[in-house]
CSV table of C-alpha atoms and ligand atoms in Angstrom, one decimal:
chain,number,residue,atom,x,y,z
A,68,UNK,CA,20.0,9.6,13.3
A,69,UNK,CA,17.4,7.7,11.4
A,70,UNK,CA,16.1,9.2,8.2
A,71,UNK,CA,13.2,7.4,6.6
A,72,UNK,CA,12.8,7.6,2.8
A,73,UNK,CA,8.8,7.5,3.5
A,74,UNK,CA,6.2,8.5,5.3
A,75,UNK,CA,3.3,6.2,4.6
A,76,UNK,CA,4.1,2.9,3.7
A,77,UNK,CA,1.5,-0.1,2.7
A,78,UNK,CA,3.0,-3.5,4.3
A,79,UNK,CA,1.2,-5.9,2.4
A,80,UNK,CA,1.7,-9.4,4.6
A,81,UNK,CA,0.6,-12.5,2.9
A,82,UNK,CA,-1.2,-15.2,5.0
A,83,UNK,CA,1.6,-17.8,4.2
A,84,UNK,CA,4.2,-15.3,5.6
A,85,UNK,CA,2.4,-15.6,9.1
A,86,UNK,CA,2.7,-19.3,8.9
A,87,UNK,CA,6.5,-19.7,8.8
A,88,UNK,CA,7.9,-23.1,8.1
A,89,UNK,CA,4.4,-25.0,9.1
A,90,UNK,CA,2.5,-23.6,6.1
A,91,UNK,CA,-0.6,-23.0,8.0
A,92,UNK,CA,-2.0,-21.1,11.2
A,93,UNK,CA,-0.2,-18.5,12.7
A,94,UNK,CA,3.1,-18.5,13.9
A,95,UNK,CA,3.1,-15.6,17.0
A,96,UNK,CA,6.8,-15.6,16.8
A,97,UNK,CA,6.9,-14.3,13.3
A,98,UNK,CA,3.8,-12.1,14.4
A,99,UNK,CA,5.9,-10.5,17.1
A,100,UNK,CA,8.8,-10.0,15.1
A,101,UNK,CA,7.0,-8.2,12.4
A,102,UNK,CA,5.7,-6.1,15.4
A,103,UNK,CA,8.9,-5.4,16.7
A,104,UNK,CA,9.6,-4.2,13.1
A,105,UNK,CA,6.6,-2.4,12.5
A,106,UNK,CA,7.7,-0.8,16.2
A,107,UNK,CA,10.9,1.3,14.5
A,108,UNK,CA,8.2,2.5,11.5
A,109,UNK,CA,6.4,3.8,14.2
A,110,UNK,CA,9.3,5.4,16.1
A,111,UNK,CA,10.9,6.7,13.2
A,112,UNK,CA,7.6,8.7,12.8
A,113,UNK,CA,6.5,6.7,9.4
A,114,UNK,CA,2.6,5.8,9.2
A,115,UNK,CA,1.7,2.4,8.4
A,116,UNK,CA,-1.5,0.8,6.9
A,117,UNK,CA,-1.1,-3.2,6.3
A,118,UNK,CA,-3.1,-5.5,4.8
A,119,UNK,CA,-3.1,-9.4,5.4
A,120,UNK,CA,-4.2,-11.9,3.4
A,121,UNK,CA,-5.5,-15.1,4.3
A,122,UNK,CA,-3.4,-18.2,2.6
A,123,UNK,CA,-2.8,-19.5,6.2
A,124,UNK,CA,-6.0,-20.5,6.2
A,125,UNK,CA,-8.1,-20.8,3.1
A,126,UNK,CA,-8.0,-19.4,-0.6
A,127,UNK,CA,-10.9,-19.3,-2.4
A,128,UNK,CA,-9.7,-21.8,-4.9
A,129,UNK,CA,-9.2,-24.3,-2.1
A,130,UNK,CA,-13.1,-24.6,-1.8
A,131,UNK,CA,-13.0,-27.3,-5.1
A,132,UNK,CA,-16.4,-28.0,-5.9
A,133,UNK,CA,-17.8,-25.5,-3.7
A,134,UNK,CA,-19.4,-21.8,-4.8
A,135,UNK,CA,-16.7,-19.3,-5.3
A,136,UNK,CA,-18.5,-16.6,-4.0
A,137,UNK,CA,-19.2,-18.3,-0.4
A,138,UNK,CA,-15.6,-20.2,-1.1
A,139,UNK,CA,-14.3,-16.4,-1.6
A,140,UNK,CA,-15.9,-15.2,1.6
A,141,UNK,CA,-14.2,-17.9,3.5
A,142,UNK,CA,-11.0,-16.9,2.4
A,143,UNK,CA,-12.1,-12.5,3.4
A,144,UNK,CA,-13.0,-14.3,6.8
A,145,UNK,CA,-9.6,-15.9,7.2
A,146,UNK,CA,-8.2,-12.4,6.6
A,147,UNK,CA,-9.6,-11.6,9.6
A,148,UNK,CA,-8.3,-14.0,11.9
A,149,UNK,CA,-4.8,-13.4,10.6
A,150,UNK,CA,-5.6,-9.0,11.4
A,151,UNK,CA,-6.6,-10.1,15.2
A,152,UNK,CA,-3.8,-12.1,15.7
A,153,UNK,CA,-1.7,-9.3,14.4
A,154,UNK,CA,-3.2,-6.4,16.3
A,155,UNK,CA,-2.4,-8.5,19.6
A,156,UNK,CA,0.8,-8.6,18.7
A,157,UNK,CA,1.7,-5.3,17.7
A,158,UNK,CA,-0.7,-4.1,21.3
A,159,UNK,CA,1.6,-6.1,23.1
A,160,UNK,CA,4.5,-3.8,22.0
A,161,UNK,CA,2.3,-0.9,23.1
A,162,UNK,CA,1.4,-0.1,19.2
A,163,UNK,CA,-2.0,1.5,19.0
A,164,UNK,CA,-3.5,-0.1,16.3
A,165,UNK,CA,-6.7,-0.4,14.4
A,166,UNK,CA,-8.9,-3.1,12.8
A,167,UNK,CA,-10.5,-2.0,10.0
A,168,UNK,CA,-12.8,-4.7,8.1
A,169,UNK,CA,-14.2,-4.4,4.6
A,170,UNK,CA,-17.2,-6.8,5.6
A,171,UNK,CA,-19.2,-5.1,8.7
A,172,UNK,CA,-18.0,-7.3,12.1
A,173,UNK,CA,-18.5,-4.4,14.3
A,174,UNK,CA,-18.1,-6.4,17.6
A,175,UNK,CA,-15.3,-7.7,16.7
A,176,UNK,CA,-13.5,-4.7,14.7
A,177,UNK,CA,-14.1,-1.0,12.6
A,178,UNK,CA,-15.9,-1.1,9.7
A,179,UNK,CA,-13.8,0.3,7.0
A,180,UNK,CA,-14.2,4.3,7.0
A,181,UNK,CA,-11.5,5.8,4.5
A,182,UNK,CA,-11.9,9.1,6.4
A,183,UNK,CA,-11.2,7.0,10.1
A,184,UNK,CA,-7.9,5.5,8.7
A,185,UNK,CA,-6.2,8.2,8.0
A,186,UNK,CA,-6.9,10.3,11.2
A,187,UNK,CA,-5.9,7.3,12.9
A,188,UNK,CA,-2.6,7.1,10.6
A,189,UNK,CA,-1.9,10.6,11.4
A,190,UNK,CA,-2.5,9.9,15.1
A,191,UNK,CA,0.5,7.2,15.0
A,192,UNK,CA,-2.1,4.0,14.7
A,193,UNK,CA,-1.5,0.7,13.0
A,194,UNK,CA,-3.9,0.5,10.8
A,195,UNK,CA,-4.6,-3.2,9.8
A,196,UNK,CA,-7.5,-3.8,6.7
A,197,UNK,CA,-8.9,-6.9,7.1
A,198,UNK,CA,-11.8,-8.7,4.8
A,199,UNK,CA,-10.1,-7.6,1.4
A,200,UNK,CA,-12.0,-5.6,-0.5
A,201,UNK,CA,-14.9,-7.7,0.4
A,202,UNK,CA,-15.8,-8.4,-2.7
A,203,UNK,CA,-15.5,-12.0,-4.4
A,204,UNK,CA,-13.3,-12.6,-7.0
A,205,UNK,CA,-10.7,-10.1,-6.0
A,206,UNK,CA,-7.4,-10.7,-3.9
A,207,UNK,CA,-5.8,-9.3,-1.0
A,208,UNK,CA,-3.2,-7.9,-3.3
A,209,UNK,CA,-5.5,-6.0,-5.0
A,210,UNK,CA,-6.6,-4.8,-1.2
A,211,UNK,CA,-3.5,-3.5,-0.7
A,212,UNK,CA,-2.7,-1.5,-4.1
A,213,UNK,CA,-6.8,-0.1,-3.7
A,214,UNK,CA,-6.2,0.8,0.2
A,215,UNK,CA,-2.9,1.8,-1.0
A,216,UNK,CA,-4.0,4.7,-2.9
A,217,UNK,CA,-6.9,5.6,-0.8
A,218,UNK,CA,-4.7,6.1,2.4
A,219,UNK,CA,-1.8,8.0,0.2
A,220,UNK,CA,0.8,5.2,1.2
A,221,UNK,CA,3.9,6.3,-1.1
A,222,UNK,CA,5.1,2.7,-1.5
A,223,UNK,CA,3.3,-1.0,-1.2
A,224,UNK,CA,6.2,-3.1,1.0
A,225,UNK,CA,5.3,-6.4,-0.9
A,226,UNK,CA,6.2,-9.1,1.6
A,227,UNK,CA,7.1,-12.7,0.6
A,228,UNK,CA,8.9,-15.7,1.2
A,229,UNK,CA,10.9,-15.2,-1.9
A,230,UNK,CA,13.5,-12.0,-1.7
A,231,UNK,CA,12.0,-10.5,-5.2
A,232,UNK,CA,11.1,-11.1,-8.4
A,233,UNK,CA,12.9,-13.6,-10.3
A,234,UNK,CA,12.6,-15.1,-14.1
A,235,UNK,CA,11.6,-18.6,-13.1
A,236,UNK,CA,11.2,-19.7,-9.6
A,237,UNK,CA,14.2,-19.7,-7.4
A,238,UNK,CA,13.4,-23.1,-5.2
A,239,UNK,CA,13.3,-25.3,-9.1
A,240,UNK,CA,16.0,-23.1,-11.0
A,241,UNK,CA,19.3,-22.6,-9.5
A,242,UNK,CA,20.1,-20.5,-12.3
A,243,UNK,CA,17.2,-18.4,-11.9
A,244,UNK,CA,18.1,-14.6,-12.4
A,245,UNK,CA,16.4,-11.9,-9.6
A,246,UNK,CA,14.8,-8.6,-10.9
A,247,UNK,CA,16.6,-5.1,-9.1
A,248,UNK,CA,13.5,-2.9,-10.8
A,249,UNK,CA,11.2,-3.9,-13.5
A,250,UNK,CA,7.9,-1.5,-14.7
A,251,UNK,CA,4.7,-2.4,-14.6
A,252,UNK,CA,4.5,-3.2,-18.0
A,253,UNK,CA,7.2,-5.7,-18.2
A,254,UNK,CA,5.9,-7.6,-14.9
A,255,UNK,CA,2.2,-7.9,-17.3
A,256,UNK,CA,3.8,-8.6,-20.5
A,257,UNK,CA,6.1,-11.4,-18.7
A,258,UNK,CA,3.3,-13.2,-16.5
A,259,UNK,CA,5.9,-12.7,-13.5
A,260,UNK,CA,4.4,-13.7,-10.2
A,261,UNK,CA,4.9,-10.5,-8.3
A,262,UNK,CA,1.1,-10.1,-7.9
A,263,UNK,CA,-2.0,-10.5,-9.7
A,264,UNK,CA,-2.6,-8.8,-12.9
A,265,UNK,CA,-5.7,-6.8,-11.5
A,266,UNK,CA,-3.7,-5.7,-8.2
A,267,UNK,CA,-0.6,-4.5,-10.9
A,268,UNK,CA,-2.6,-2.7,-12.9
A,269,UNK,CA,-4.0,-0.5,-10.3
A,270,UNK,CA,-0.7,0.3,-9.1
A,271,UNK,CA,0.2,1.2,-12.7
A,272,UNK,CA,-2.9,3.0,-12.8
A,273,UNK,CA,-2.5,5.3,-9.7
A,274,UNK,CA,1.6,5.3,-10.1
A,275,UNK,CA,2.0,3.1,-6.7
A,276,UNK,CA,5.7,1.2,-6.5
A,277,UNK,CA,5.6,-1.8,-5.1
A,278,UNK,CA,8.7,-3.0,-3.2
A,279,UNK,CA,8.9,-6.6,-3.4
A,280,UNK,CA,11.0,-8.6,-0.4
A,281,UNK,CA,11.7,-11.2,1.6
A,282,UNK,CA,10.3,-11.5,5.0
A,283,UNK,CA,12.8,-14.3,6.1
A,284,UNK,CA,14.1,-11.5,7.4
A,285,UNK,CA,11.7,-9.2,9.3
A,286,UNK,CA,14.5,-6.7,9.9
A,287,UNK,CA,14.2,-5.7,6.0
A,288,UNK,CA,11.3,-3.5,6.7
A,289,UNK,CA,13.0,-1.4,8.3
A,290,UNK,CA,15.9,-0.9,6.1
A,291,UNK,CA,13.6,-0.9,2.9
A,292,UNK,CA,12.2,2.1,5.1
A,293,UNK,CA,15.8,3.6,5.8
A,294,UNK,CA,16.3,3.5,2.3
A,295,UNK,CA,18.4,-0.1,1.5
A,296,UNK,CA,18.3,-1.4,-1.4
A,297,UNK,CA,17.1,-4.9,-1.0
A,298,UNK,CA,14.5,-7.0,-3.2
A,299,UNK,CA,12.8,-5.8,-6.7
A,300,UNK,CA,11.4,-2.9,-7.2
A,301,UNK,CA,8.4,-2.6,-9.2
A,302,UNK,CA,7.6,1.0,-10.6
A,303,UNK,CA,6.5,3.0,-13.8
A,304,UNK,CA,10.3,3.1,-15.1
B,283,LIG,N1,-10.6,-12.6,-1.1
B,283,LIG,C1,-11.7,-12.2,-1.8
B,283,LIG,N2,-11.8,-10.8,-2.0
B,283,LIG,C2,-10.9,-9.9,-1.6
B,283,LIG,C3,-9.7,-10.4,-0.9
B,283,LIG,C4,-9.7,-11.8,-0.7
B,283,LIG,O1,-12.6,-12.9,-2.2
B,283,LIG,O2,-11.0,-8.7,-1.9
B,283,LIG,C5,-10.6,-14.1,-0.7
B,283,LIG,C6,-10.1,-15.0,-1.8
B,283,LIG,O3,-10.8,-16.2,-1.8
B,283,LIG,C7,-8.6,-15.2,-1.4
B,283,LIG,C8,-8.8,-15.3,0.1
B,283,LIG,O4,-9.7,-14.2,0.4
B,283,LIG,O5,-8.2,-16.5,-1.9
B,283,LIG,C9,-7.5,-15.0,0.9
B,283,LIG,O6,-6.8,-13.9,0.3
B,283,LIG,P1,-5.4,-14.1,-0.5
B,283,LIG,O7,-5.4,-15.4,-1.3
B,283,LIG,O8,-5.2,-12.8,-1.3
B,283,LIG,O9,-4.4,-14.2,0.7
B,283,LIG,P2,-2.8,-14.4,0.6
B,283,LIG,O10,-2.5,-15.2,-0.6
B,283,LIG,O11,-2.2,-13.0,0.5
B,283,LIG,O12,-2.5,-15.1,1.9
């Protein structure tokens, strides 16, 4: 019998995490097994909101020389590609799933309506935010900790290459030492790279933990979800 710790969960996948090995574009293999992963949420009855970033594609801070607010756009855009190819994934499992985009595309996807998402979530939809917060100069990690609290998730499910938070980075230090839990406060006052300082504080802010973890393997989702212990946890104390 399968008892999940949560109910609502926030996966927050980065664009990079999409990519695999390559770096950039989308890698449908590692779209379909986060689907297939997403799949035993869904069948273990927990809701799901994700949002993707867009580092597969473009960053705002790759547009050197260019406007950061068009640069910025670019990168909410990218979002977007990386939420379509998702959603075809996860349909192709037979997940009913949602686009929901902060900038208005409506051909293409749902506007974001806070009031939508969660009778979707409670009717079992994926629902995928897409276009950040559609605002320059914010990040998709700061999506997910605002979309976070507005849908009620109890938890952010941080994905990343790395499997949590370490004192220096793993791939240069072979003596570097990985976080079980750290607070808030400590993750600010230490400059670690778990997100960015705005997206942290709003977790801190609204009381969100963030579960920081490796997506090498996809099949930690669902453990995190059955209640493993696996990555760093980020939380008030
Ligand atoms: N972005 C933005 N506002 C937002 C979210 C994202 O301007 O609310 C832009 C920003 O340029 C960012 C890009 O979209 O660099 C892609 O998002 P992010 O870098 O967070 O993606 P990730 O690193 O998770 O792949």
């Amino acid at each position: 019998m399968c008892n999940p710790i949560y109910k609502r969960v926030m996966l927050k996948l980065s664009g990079e995490a999409l990519s695999g090995d390559v770096g950039y574009g989308i890698d449908f293999d590692i779209t379909k097994s986060i689907a297939t992963e997403i799949k035993k949420l869904i069948s273990m009855g927990v809701s799901v909101g994700i949002v993707v970033g867009g580092g597969n594609i473009w960053r705002g801070r790759s547009g050197k020389g260019m406007d950061r607010t068009t640069a910025d756009y670019m990168g909410m855009l990218a979002t977007c590609i990386n939420a379509l190819a998702l959603q075809d994934s996860l349909e192709d499992l037979g997940i009913n799933t949602r686009v929901q985009t902060a900038i208005e595309m409506k051909e293409v996807a749902e506007p974001f309506i806070r009031r939508r998402a969660m009778r979707h979530l409670e009717k079992n939809r994926v629902v995928i935010f897409a276009a950040g917060t559609g605002n320059p100069y914010f990040s998709t990690d700061t999506t997910a900790s605002l979309r976070a609290a507005e849908i009620e998730a109890e938890i952010i499910l941080l994905a990343k290459k790395v499997d949590g938070v370490y004192d220096k980075d793993p791939y240069k230090y072979s003596d570097a030492k990985k976080f079980d839990k750290l607070t808030y406060i400590e993750v600010l006052e230490k400059g670690l790279q778990v997100m960015d300082s705005t997206a942290t504080s709003l977790c801190m802010d609204n009381d969100i933990p963030i579960l920081v973890f490796g997506l090498d393997k996809p099949e930690n989702i669902s453990k995190i979800v059955l209640g493993e212990k696996i990555g760093t946890l980020v939380c008030k104390e």
